[in-house]
Coordinates of C-alpha atoms in Angstrom, one line a residue:
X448 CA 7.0 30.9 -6.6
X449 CA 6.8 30.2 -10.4
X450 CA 9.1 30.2 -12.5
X451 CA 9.1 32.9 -15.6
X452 CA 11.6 30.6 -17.6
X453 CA 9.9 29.7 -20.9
X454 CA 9.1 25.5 -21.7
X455 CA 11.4 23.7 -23.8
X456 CA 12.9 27.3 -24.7
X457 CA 16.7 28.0 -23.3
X458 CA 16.9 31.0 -21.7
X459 CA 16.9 34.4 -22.7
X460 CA 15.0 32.9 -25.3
X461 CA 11.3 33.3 -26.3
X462 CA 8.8 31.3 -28.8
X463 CA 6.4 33.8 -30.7
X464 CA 3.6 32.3 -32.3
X465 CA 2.9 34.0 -35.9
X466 CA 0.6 32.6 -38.5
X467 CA 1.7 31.0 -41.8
X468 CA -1.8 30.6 -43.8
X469 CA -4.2 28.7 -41.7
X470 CA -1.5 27.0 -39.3
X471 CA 0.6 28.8 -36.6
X472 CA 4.3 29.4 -37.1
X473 CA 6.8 29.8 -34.3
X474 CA 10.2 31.7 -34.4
X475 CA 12.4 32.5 -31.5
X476 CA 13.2 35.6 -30.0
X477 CA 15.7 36.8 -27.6
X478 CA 14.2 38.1 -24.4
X479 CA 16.0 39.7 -21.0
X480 CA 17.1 36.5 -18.9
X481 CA 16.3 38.5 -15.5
X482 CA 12.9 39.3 -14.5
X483 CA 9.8 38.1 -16.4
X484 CA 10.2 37.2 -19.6
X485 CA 6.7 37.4 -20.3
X486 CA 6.5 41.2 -21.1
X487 CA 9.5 41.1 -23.7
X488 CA 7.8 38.1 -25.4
X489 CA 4.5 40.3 -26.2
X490 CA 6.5 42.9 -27.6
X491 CA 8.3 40.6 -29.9
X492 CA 4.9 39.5 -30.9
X493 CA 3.4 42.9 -31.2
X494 CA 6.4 44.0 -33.6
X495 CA 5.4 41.3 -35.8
X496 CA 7.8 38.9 -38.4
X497 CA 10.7 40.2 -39.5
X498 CA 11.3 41.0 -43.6
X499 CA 13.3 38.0 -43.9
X500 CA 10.2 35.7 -42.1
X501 CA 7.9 37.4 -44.0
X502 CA 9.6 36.8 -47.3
X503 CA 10.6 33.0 -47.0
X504 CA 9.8 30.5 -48.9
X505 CA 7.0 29.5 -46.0
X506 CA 6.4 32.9 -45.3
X507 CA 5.2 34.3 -41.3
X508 CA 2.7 36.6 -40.5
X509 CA 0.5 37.8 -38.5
X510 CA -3.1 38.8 -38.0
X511 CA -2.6 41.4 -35.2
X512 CA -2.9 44.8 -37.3
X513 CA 0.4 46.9 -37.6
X514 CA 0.7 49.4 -35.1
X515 CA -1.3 47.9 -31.9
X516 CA 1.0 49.1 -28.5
X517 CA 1.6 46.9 -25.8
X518 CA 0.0 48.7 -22.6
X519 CA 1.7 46.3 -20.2
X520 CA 1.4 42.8 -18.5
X521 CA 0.6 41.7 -15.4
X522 CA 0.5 38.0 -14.5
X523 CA -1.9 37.7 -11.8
X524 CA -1.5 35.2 -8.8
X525 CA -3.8 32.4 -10.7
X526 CA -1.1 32.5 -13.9
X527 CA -3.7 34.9 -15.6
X528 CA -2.0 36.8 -18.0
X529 CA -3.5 39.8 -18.7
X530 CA -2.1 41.4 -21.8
X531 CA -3.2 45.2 -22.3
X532 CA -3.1 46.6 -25.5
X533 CA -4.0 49.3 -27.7
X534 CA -7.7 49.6 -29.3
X535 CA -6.1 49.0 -32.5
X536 CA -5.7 45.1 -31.5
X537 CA -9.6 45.1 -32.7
X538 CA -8.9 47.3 -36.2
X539 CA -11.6 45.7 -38.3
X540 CA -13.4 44.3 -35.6
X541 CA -16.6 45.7 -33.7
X542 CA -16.4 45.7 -30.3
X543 CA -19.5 44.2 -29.5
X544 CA -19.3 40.5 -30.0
X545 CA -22.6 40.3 -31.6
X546 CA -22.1 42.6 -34.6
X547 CA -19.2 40.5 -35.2
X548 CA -19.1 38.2 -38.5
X549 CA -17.9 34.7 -38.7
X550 CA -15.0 36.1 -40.5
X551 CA -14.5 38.5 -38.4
X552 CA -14.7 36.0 -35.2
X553 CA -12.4 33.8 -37.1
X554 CA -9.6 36.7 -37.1
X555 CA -10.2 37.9 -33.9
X556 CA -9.7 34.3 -32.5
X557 CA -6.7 34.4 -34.7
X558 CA -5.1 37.1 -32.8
X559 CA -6.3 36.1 -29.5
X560 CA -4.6 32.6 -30.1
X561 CA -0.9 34.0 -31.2
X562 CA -1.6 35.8 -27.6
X563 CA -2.4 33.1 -25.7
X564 CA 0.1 30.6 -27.0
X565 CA 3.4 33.2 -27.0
X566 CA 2.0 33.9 -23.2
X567 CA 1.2 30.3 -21.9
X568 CA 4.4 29.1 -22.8
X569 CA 6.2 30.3 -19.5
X570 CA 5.3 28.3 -16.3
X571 CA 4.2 31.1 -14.6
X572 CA 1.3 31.4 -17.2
X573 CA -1.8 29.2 -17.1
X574 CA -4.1 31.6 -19.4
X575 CA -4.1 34.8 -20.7
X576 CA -6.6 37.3 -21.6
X577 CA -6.7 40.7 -23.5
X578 CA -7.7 43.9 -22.5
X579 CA -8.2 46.2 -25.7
X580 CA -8.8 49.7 -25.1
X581 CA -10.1 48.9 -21.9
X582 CA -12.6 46.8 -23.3
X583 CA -11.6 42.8 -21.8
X584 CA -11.7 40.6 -25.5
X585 CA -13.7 37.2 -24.8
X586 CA -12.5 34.4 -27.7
X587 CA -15.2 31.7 -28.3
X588 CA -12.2 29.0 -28.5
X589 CA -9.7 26.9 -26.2
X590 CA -5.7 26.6 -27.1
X591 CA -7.3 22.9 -27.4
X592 CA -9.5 24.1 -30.1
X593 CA -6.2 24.5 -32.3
X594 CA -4.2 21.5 -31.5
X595 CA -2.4 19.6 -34.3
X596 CA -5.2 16.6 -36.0
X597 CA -4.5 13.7 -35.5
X598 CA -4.1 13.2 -39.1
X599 CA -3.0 15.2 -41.6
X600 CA -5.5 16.3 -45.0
X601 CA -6.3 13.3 -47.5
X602 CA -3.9 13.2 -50.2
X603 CA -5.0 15.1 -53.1
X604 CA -5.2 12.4 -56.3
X605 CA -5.6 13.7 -59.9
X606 CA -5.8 11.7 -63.4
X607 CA -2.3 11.5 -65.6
X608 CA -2.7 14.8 -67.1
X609 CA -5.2 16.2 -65.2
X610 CA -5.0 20.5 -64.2
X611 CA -3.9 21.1 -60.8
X612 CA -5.3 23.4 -59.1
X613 CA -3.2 26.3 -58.0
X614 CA -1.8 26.1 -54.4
X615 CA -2.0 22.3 -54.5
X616 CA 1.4 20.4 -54.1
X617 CA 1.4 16.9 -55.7
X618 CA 4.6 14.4 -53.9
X619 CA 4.2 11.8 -56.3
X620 CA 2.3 8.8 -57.3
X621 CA 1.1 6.8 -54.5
X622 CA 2.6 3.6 -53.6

């Protein structure tokens, strides 16, 4: 049998994976210590970031739309993790994966990923998949396709005096 405790996560504990710009954001969340934990963790997701996440200095969000229901979970023998939602989980999305944009693929993945990562963090779960609506959501991109580079961004260097652009922190001269 597997076990339903999450990795590197104490127990009655759970990792939910928000957004925070273009990078994921994890907080933890207390869960039920008997039975799977799985179920409680998608909940915690679905409710979103609390005010005081939301409002931080590095603020945490999410790109799952306000109001989508969790339909339940079932973690099949494989360690699929099929998470059913509500239709709203594709608010702003079409259905049909062809009349969707690049941004729209992009957001979609988005959501999908904070899915997959909050589920595949318990032993029991290898993958997971989304059923919105009754309609299964295929993501064009691997949990590998958002692992950490190996490097972080060049360093942004500007003349003595020179505008900044807005957004961009500066740590100091090099050296």
């Amino acid at each position: 049998p597997r076990s339903t405790s999450p990795r590197n996560v104490p127990s009655g504990k759970a990792t939910v994976w928000f957004t925070s710009g273009e990078q994921f954001r994890t907080v933890e969340r207390d869960v039920p210590e008997e039975g799977s934990e799985v179920e409680p963790a998608m909940e915690a997701l679905l409710k979103g970031p609390t005010e005081p996440e939301r409002t931080a200095e590095v603020d945490t969000q999410t790109q799952i739309p306000d109001g989508v229901e969790l339909e339940g979970v079932q973690v099949t023998d494989d360690g699929t993790a099929v998470v059913r939602v509500s239709p709203r989980f594709l608010a702003g999305v079409p259905t049909d994966p062809a009349k969707r944009k690049r941004a729209q693929r992009a957001e979609l993945d988005a959501r999908l990923a904070q899915v997959a990562y909050t589920a595949t963090q318990f032993d029991e779960v290898e993958a997971a998949k989304v059923v919105s609506g009754g309609t299964t959501i295929e993501s064009e991109v691997e949990r590998e396709d958002f692992e950490k580079p190996e490097r972080g961004p060049a360093p942004v260097v500007k003349a003595m005096g020179a505008k900044i652009p807005r957004g961009v922190l500066l740590f100091g001269p090099p050296g």
